[in-house]
Short mmCIF file of C-alpha atoms and ligand atoms in Angstrom, two decimals:
data_model
loop_
_atom_site.label_atom_id
_atom_site.label_comp_id
_atom_site.label_asym_id
_atom_site.label_seq_id
_atom_site.Cartn_x
_atom_site.Cartn_y
_atom_site.Cartn_z
CA MET A 1 38.78 95.86 114.11
CA GLY A 2 41.38 97.62 111.63
CA SER A 3 44.30 95.57 112.45
CA ALA A 4 42.46 92.02 112.24
CA ALA A 5 40.33 93.38 109.01
CA LEU A 6 44.22 94.23 107.60
CA PHE A 7 45.60 90.45 108.60
CA HIS A 8 42.21 88.86 106.54
CA LEU A 9 42.56 90.81 103.83
CA ALA A 10 46.19 90.31 103.43
CA ARG A 11 45.64 86.37 104.16
CA ARG A 12 43.36 86.76 100.81
CA ARG A 13 46.07 87.72 98.75
CA ARG A 14 44.67 90.98 98.67
CA ARG A 15 47.13 93.78 98.22
CA VAL A 16 46.58 95.69 101.31
CA LEU A 17 46.98 99.06 103.52
CA GLY A 18 46.68 99.60 106.66
CA LEU A 19 46.74 103.57 107.97
CA GLU A 20 46.58 104.61 111.81
CA ARG A 21 46.75 108.05 112.86
CA PHE A 22 48.81 107.29 116.24
CA ASP A 23 51.44 104.47 117.10
CA LEU A 24 50.60 100.71 115.93
CA VAL A 25 50.00 100.49 119.79
CA HIS A 26 48.68 103.32 121.43
CA GLU A 27 46.49 104.92 124.39
CA TYR A 28 43.71 106.92 122.82
CA GLY A 29 41.71 104.97 121.51
CA SER A 30 39.45 101.76 122.48
CA SER A 31 42.16 98.73 122.46
CA HIS A 32 44.45 99.58 125.52
CA GLY A 33 44.58 98.59 128.90
CA LEU A 34 46.41 94.83 129.20
CA THR A 35 43.06 92.71 129.40
CA ARG A 36 39.40 92.35 127.35
CA ILE A 37 36.99 90.00 128.61
CA ILE A 38 35.66 87.40 126.72
CA ARG A 39 32.96 85.16 126.97
CA LEU A 40 30.12 82.78 125.39
CA ALA A 41 27.25 83.07 127.28
CA TYR A 42 26.04 86.42 125.89
CA TRP A 43 23.44 88.50 127.95
CA GLU A 44 23.43 91.19 125.49
CA HIS A 45 21.91 89.09 122.93
CA PRO A 46 22.06 85.29 121.75
CA THR A 47 22.78 86.14 117.90
CA TYR A 48 26.15 86.73 118.85
CA VAL A 49 27.03 83.53 120.07
CA ALA A 50 27.50 82.01 116.59
CA LEU A 51 30.09 84.63 116.26
CA LEU A 52 31.64 84.18 119.37
CA ARG A 53 32.46 80.66 118.79
CA ARG A 54 34.17 81.47 115.29
CA ALA A 55 35.81 84.31 117.15
CA TYR A 56 37.28 81.93 119.75
CA GLU A 57 38.50 79.62 116.75
CA LEU A 58 40.29 82.91 114.99
CA TRP A 59 42.30 83.85 118.21
CA ARG A 60 43.37 80.09 119.05
CA GLU A 61 44.76 80.04 114.93
CA LEU A 62 46.36 83.69 115.64
CA GLU A 63 47.88 82.72 118.75
CA GLY A 64 49.27 79.42 116.87
CA LEU A 65 50.76 81.85 113.95
CA ALA A 66 51.83 84.22 116.29
CA GLY A 67 53.72 81.94 118.92
CA GLU A 68 52.42 83.45 122.10
CA PRO A 69 49.06 82.90 124.40
CA LEU A 70 46.89 85.50 123.54
CA LEU A 71 43.44 84.30 124.84
CA HIS A 72 43.57 83.04 128.99
CA ILE A 73 40.84 81.14 130.17
CA THR A 74 39.46 81.53 133.55
CA GLY A 75 35.68 80.63 133.00
CA SER A 76 32.93 83.72 133.20
CA VAL A 77 30.53 84.86 135.55
CA ASP A 78 27.01 87.08 134.93
CA ALA A 79 25.63 87.63 137.74
CA GLY A 80 22.84 89.82 139.23
CA PRO A 81 18.91 90.05 140.25
CA GLU A 82 16.78 86.88 139.16
CA GLY A 83 14.80 89.12 136.90
CA GLY A 84 17.76 91.28 135.86
CA PRO A 85 19.26 91.28 132.02
CA ILE A 86 21.97 89.81 133.05
CA PHE A 87 21.91 86.54 134.53
CA GLN A 88 18.51 86.40 132.31
CA GLY A 89 20.66 87.08 128.69
CA ALA A 90 23.49 84.78 130.10
CA LEU A 91 20.89 82.01 130.67
CA ARG A 92 19.07 82.33 127.60
CA SER A 93 22.14 82.46 125.27
CA SER A 94 23.88 79.22 127.07
CA GLU A 95 19.67 77.63 126.97
CA LEU A 96 19.64 78.43 123.35
CA HIS A 97 22.91 77.60 122.21
CA GLY A 98 23.58 74.31 124.75
CA LEU A 99 26.91 75.73 126.15
CA PRO A 100 28.12 73.94 129.51
CA HIS A 101 27.24 76.37 132.67
CA GLU A 102 26.18 76.54 136.21
CA VAL A 103 23.78 78.66 137.87
CA LEU A 104 25.16 79.78 141.35
CA ASP A 105 23.65 81.66 144.70
CA GLY A 106 26.02 84.23 145.82
CA ASP A 107 27.06 82.20 148.80
CA GLU A 108 27.72 79.04 146.88
CA LEU A 109 30.16 81.53 144.22
CA HIS A 110 31.82 83.17 147.45
CA ARG A 111 32.73 79.86 148.57
CA ARG A 112 34.04 78.40 144.96
CA PHE A 113 35.84 81.69 144.11
CA PRO A 114 36.43 83.08 147.42
CA GLY A 115 37.67 86.85 145.67
CA TYR A 116 33.25 87.58 145.20
CA ARG A 117 31.25 88.81 148.06
CA LEU A 118 28.09 88.98 146.65
CA SER A 119 24.60 88.91 148.68
CA LYS A 120 23.02 85.28 148.57
CA GLN A 121 20.00 86.57 146.53
CA THR A 122 22.70 87.03 143.67
CA ARG A 123 22.04 84.65 141.00
CA CYS A 124 25.22 83.74 139.30
CA LEU A 125 26.28 81.69 136.00
CA TYR A 126 29.13 80.14 136.15
CA GLN A 127 30.22 79.18 132.11
CA PRO A 128 33.73 77.38 131.81
CA GLU A 129 35.06 79.13 127.96
CA GLY A 130 34.87 82.50 129.47
CA GLY A 131 38.20 84.25 129.97
CA PHE A 132 40.84 87.20 128.97
CA LEU A 133 42.64 88.40 125.88
CA LEU A 134 45.82 90.46 125.73
CA PRO A 135 44.49 93.51 123.42
CA GLU A 136 47.87 95.24 122.79
CA ARG A 137 49.45 91.70 121.72
CA CYS A 138 46.42 90.75 120.00
CA ASP A 139 46.63 94.04 117.80
CA VAL A 140 50.39 94.02 117.08
CA ALA A 141 49.72 90.02 116.45
CA HIS A 142 47.58 90.88 113.44
CA VAL A 143 49.39 93.20 112.16
CA THR A 144 52.81 90.87 112.06
CA GLN A 145 50.83 88.49 110.55
CA ALA A 146 49.70 90.86 107.87
CA LEU A 147 53.38 92.48 107.38
CA ASP A 148 54.05 89.27 107.05
CA LEU A 149 51.62 88.29 104.11
CA GLY A 150 53.00 91.81 101.97
CA ALA A 151 50.66 94.17 103.84
CA ASP A 152 51.59 97.40 103.77
CA VAL A 153 51.27 99.49 107.36
CA ARG A 154 51.50 103.22 107.81
CA CYS A 155 51.19 104.78 111.42
CA ARG A 156 51.23 108.01 112.27
CA GLU A 157 49.02 108.99 109.15
CA PRO A 158 45.90 110.05 109.55
CA VAL A 159 43.28 109.62 107.06
CA LEU A 160 41.94 113.83 106.47
CA GLU A 161 39.25 112.33 104.39
CA TRP A 162 37.68 109.65 101.57
CA GLY A 163 35.64 109.43 98.63
CA ALA A 164 34.11 107.08 95.76
CA ALA A 165 33.38 107.34 92.39
CA SER A 166 32.67 104.99 89.35
CA GLY A 167 33.75 101.84 91.85
CA ARG A 168 36.42 102.72 92.68
CA VAL A 169 37.67 104.62 96.37
CA TRP A 170 40.27 107.31 97.18
CA VAL A 171 41.52 108.52 100.73
CA ARG A 172 43.66 111.44 101.61
CA THR A 173 46.08 111.12 104.62
CA ALA A 174 48.46 113.85 106.00
CA ARG A 175 51.36 112.21 103.71
CA GLY A 176 49.77 111.74 100.60
CA ARG A 177 46.65 110.13 98.49
CA TYR A 178 45.80 106.76 97.69
CA GLU A 179 43.59 105.17 95.13
CA ALA A 180 41.98 101.37 95.89
CA GLY A 181 38.92 99.19 94.59
CA ARG A 182 37.29 99.62 98.28
CA LEU A 183 38.08 101.17 102.12
CA VAL A 184 37.49 99.69 105.37
CA ILE A 185 36.95 102.34 107.85
CA CYS A 186 37.61 100.87 111.20
CA ALA A 187 37.91 104.18 113.67
CA GLY A 188 36.41 103.53 116.52
CA PRO A 189 35.51 106.76 118.60
CA TRP A 190 36.49 108.19 115.47
CA ALA A 191 33.76 106.57 113.45
CA ALA A 192 31.81 109.79 112.62
CA LYS A 193 34.34 112.04 112.10
CA LEU A 194 35.07 110.08 108.80
CA VAL A 195 31.34 108.61 108.28
CA PRO A 196 29.18 111.96 108.97
CA GLU A 197 25.95 109.77 108.64
CA LEU A 198 27.41 108.37 111.80
CA ALA A 199 26.83 111.39 113.45
CA ARG A 200 24.33 109.93 116.44
CA LEU A 201 25.15 106.13 116.22
CA ALA A 202 28.58 105.69 116.69
CA VAL A 203 29.14 108.19 119.79
CA PRO A 204 31.79 108.33 122.14
CA GLU A 205 31.89 108.20 125.94
CA ARG A 206 34.57 108.38 128.37
CA GLN A 207 35.34 105.41 130.67
CA VAL A 208 38.07 105.01 133.21
CA LEU A 209 39.30 101.44 134.63
CA ALA A 210 40.52 100.81 138.18
CA TRP A 211 43.55 98.03 139.23
CA LEU A 212 43.48 97.78 143.41
CA GLN A 213 45.92 96.24 144.93
CA PRO A 214 44.06 93.01 146.94
CA SER A 215 44.94 92.19 150.57
CA ARG A 216 44.03 88.41 149.57
CA PRO A 217 46.26 87.94 146.12
CA GLU A 218 45.84 84.34 145.68
CA TYR A 219 41.98 85.20 145.75
CA PHE A 220 42.56 87.20 142.72
CA GLN A 221 44.50 85.41 140.77
CA PRO A 222 43.39 83.51 137.05
CA GLY A 223 42.91 80.43 138.48
CA ALA A 224 41.00 81.46 140.94
CA PHE A 225 39.26 84.44 140.22
CA PRO A 226 36.80 84.32 137.41
CA VAL A 227 35.94 87.42 134.65
CA PHE A 228 33.05 88.59 135.33
CA ASN A 229 29.83 90.69 134.66
CA LEU A 230 27.80 91.83 137.27
CA GLU A 231 24.44 94.18 138.03
CA VAL A 232 24.01 95.63 141.04
CA GLU A 233 22.05 98.79 142.85
CA GLU A 234 25.35 101.14 141.72
CA GLY A 235 24.60 99.71 138.01
CA HIS A 236 26.27 97.43 135.36
CA TYR A 237 30.16 96.15 136.37
CA TYR A 238 33.24 94.02 134.82
CA GLY A 239 36.01 93.06 135.99
CA PHE A 240 39.50 90.87 135.60
CA PRO A 241 41.38 88.67 137.80
CA SER A 242 45.35 89.93 138.21
CA PHE A 243 47.46 89.77 135.17
CA LEU A 244 50.16 91.73 134.67
CA ILE A 245 49.58 93.75 137.04
CA PRO A 246 49.23 92.52 140.46
CA GLY A 247 46.04 94.35 141.03
CA PHE A 248 42.56 93.14 140.97
CA LYS A 249 40.86 95.27 137.45
CA PHE A 250 37.14 96.64 136.66
CA GLY A 251 35.60 99.00 135.17
CA LYS A 252 31.49 100.27 134.89
CA TYR A 253 29.92 100.18 132.09
CA HIS A 254 28.67 104.01 131.31
CA HIS A 255 31.20 105.33 134.03
CA ARG A 256 29.87 108.65 134.56
CA ARG A 257 27.88 109.20 131.04
CA GLU A 258 29.96 111.26 129.80
CA GLN A 259 29.80 112.12 125.98
CA VAL A 260 33.05 113.21 124.30
CA ASP A 261 34.48 114.22 121.43
CA PRO A 262 37.68 111.73 121.17
CA ASP A 263 39.85 114.71 120.25
CA ALA A 264 39.02 116.79 123.79
CA THR A 265 38.00 114.45 126.16
CA ARG A 266 39.85 114.91 129.34
CA ARG A 267 42.37 111.31 129.48
CA GLU A 268 43.82 111.87 133.13
CA PRO A 269 41.44 110.23 135.72
CA GLU A 270 40.03 112.48 138.44
CA PRO A 271 39.27 111.72 142.14
CA GLU A 272 35.64 111.34 141.33
CA ASP A 273 36.65 108.43 138.95
CA GLU A 274 38.62 106.78 141.69
CA GLU A 275 35.39 107.07 144.40
CA LEU A 276 33.29 105.42 142.15
CA LEU A 277 35.39 102.88 141.37
CA ARG A 278 36.49 102.19 145.26
CA ALA A 279 33.17 102.35 146.43
CA PHE A 280 31.92 99.68 143.62
CA ALA A 281 34.72 97.20 145.07
CA GLY A 282 35.11 98.08 148.58
CA ARG A 283 31.03 96.68 148.90
CA TYR A 284 31.27 93.61 146.48
CA PHE A 285 34.98 92.63 145.89
CA PRO A 286 36.35 94.15 149.71
CA ASP A 287 39.59 91.39 149.68
CA GLY A 288 40.41 93.36 146.32
CA ALA A 289 40.19 96.80 147.64
CA GLY A 290 43.57 97.89 148.57
CA ALA A 291 45.40 101.03 147.52
CA THR A 292 45.18 102.22 144.14
CA LEU A 293 47.70 100.49 141.92
CA MET A 294 46.72 101.94 138.10
CA LEU A 295 43.71 104.03 136.94
CA LYS A 296 43.24 104.73 133.29
CA SER A 297 40.91 106.53 130.92
CA CYS A 298 39.30 104.55 127.62
CA LEU A 299 36.82 105.27 125.10
CA PHE A 300 33.17 103.63 124.15
CA THR A 301 31.11 104.19 121.38
CA ASN A 302 27.96 103.68 121.82
CA SER A 303 25.64 102.85 119.06
CA PRO A 304 21.40 103.62 120.16
CA ASP A 305 20.69 100.14 120.79
CA ARG A 306 24.32 99.32 122.05
CA HIS A 307 24.71 96.72 119.70
CA PHE A 308 27.00 96.68 116.49
CA ILE A 309 27.12 98.03 112.88
CA LEU A 310 28.69 95.90 110.19
CA ASP A 311 27.57 97.10 106.55
CA ARG A 312 29.00 98.60 103.38
CA HIS A 313 28.08 102.36 103.19
CA PRO A 314 24.69 103.18 102.24
CA ASP A 315 25.80 105.06 98.87
CA HIS A 316 29.11 103.48 98.31
CA PRO A 317 29.20 99.51 98.50
CA GLU A 318 32.69 99.63 98.06
CA VAL A 319 33.08 101.29 101.64
CA ALA A 320 32.66 98.63 104.22
CA ILE A 321 31.79 100.41 107.48
CA ALA A 322 32.80 98.64 111.43
CA ALA A 323 31.31 101.16 114.54
CA GLY A 324 29.46 101.48 117.45
CA PHE A 325 31.00 98.46 119.55
CA SER A 326 29.68 100.16 122.21
CA GLY A 327 31.91 98.50 124.98
CA HIS A 328 31.96 94.90 124.18
CA GLY A 329 33.31 94.33 120.87
CA TYR A 330 37.29 93.48 121.65
CA LYS A 331 36.62 89.71 121.82
CA PHE A 332 35.12 90.05 118.36
CA CYS A 333 38.11 91.53 116.64
CA SER A 334 39.58 88.22 114.89
CA VAL A 335 35.89 87.59 113.57
CA ILE A 336 35.16 90.76 112.58
CA GLY A 337 38.08 90.90 110.19
CA GLU A 338 36.92 87.95 108.57
CA VAL A 339 33.47 89.96 108.46
CA MET A 340 35.24 93.24 106.85
CA ALA A 341 36.98 90.99 104.18
CA ASP A 342 33.57 89.50 102.98
CA LEU A 343 32.07 92.78 103.31
CA VAL A 344 33.83 94.09 100.67
CA HIS A 345 35.25 90.70 98.73
CA ALA A 346 32.86 88.42 99.14
CA ASP A 347 29.17 88.60 97.55
CA ARG A 348 27.72 86.70 100.44
CA PRO A 349 29.32 87.19 103.38
CA ARG A 350 30.14 83.55 105.82
CA HIS A 351 28.48 84.94 108.43
CA ASP A 352 24.67 86.30 109.02
CA ILE A 353 25.40 89.64 110.17
CA GLU A 354 21.68 91.14 109.35
CA PHE A 355 21.30 92.34 112.78
CA PHE A 356 24.18 94.50 112.62
CA ARG A 357 23.08 96.84 109.43
CA LEU A 358 23.55 100.15 109.44
CA ASP A 359 19.53 100.79 108.19
CA ARG A 360 18.18 99.34 111.29
CA PHE A 361 18.12 102.99 112.61
CA ALA A 362 16.82 104.48 109.54
CA PRO A 363 13.60 106.78 110.53
CA THR A 364 10.45 104.55 109.56
CA ALA A 365 7.03 106.18 108.00
C1 FAD B 1 37.59 100.82 129.48
C2 FAD B 1 37.66 99.52 128.04
C3 FAD B 1 36.91 98.48 128.81
C4 FAD B 1 36.74 97.73 127.64
N1 FAD B 1 36.59 95.89 128.17
C5 FAD B 1 35.93 95.04 126.87
C6 FAD B 1 35.91 93.78 127.24
O1 FAD B 1 36.56 93.61 128.40
N2 FAD B 1 35.77 93.15 126.50
C7 FAD B 1 35.26 93.31 125.00
O2 FAD B 1 34.93 92.39 124.26
N3 FAD B 1 35.61 94.88 125.03
C8 FAD B 1 35.61 95.95 125.80
N4 FAD B 1 35.43 97.11 125.47
C9 FAD B 1 34.81 97.18 124.25
C10 FAD B 1 36.39 97.28 123.24
O3 FAD B 1 37.79 97.34 123.75
C11 FAD B 1 36.70 97.84 121.92
O4 FAD B 1 34.81 97.74 121.29
C12 FAD B 1 36.89 97.54 121.08
O5 FAD B 1 38.60 97.48 121.20
C13 FAD B 1 36.43 98.64 119.55
O6 FAD B 1 38.10 98.91 118.90
P1 FAD B 1 37.87 99.35 117.79
O7 FAD B 1 38.90 99.06 116.26
O8 FAD B 1 36.58 100.25 117.10
O9 FAD B 1 38.55 100.64 118.45
P2 FAD B 1 39.92 101.30 118.76
O10 FAD B 1 40.58 100.77 119.10
O11 FAD B 1 40.16 102.62 118.94
O12 FAD B 1 40.36 101.99 116.90
C14 FAD B 1 40.78 102.55 116.14
C15 FAD B 1 41.60 103.02 115.70
O13 FAD B 1 41.22 103.65 114.12
C16 FAD B 1 42.27 104.54 114.22
N5 FAD B 1 41.70 106.07 113.50
C17 FAD B 1 40.59 107.02 113.73
N6 FAD B 1 40.28 107.93 113.11
C18 FAD B 1 41.38 107.68 112.38
C19 FAD B 1 42.09 108.27 110.91
N7 FAD B 1 41.67 110.06 110.62
N8 FAD B 1 43.00 108.29 110.32
C20 FAD B 1 43.77 107.10 110.70
N9 FAD B 1 43.74 106.12 111.86
C21 FAD B 1 42.41 106.34 112.57
C22 FAD B 1 42.56 104.96 115.52
O14 FAD B 1 43.88 106.06 116.20
C23 FAD B 1 42.24 103.54 116.61
O15 FAD B 1 44.02 103.21 117.05
C24 FAD B 1 36.21 97.64 126.27
C25 FAD B 1 36.15 99.60 126.02
C26 FAD B 1 37.14 100.68 126.81
C27 FAD B 1 36.63 101.86 126.12
#
């Protein structure tokens, strides 16, 4: 989110400084792991679809500027019981926004995409525009373009504190002190460490992803295997075709429901993580459930309603915050960059972001 904000601000000819506590690409936050799903039939809420359309447009534009592929189309599957939130939500978004889609049962899905072995009763919405992004390359592309436009980027420079007064902001880092007209805070799992008001509203949670070696690799190639969101009795899962690593990749939303401190979390995957994930693959994707090739931990940052927080700071209108992406934010980075640039430099944001206001969590009388 920070890389995209940097790019959009630089593009508007603002003098902009990007500060990152680790390296330009690192594995301590939320944006590593080679692939991230992007999908239009948004089961979480139809309000996201307008932002998604713009996100696709901006990802394609960034690809053109970077001269490398960043977004791969595979189609997407949103599946689960007939009355469950994933299938019903995806159907609602598709119908409301006129998205091309097909509804299949589990057997029909298997005939079309043989890697999937869901029960016949499973209702599956297929949407042809789903796919995946390459997050590390996308972050680098945003930063490269911002640098070309004159932005200043400093990594290995943690922000220690910030303040705002008389329409100006200041930031103290491990290496110096800066003053500016505006501040954009996109700190991922560390959001509440920089903005204490977010303590209960942006809560880090430990996740683990698996890549397993398929016994039928041809079933798990990008052309044969759409990305998925799936509701089964064990919970909600998501997955990808093999790409860059020769393995079927997937994870479970809210994996072991472990809230953590991002500075003290267990990053090394454990046997319990692997067992939980392997059991899922063995049951629903048996041709993808061979030897483990890779496990990686990562962090979600959950808001109470699992929707994003995009707003100005309640006491400092010159400070904008992007937080609480709740495990589904990456696909939106390109458009969130534009939103953050608007929040600090436009009277009226071009996108309708009322749904994401911070004060929706304010205690009511
Ligand atoms: C396992 C996993 C799978 C996911 N799958 C998907 C998916 O398929 N599709 C999808 O759309 N989304 C997915 N998500 C969610 C998505 O990746 C996140 O919503 C998104 O990456 C959040 O980006 P961010 O910029 O908020 O956080 P981050 O990428 O963590 O960036 C925050 C940055 O701020 C820096 N920072 C923090 N504090 C300071 C400080 N004090 N000073 C300087 N720098 C600081 C951090 O080092 C970090 O680089 C997934 C997340 C995980 C963990």
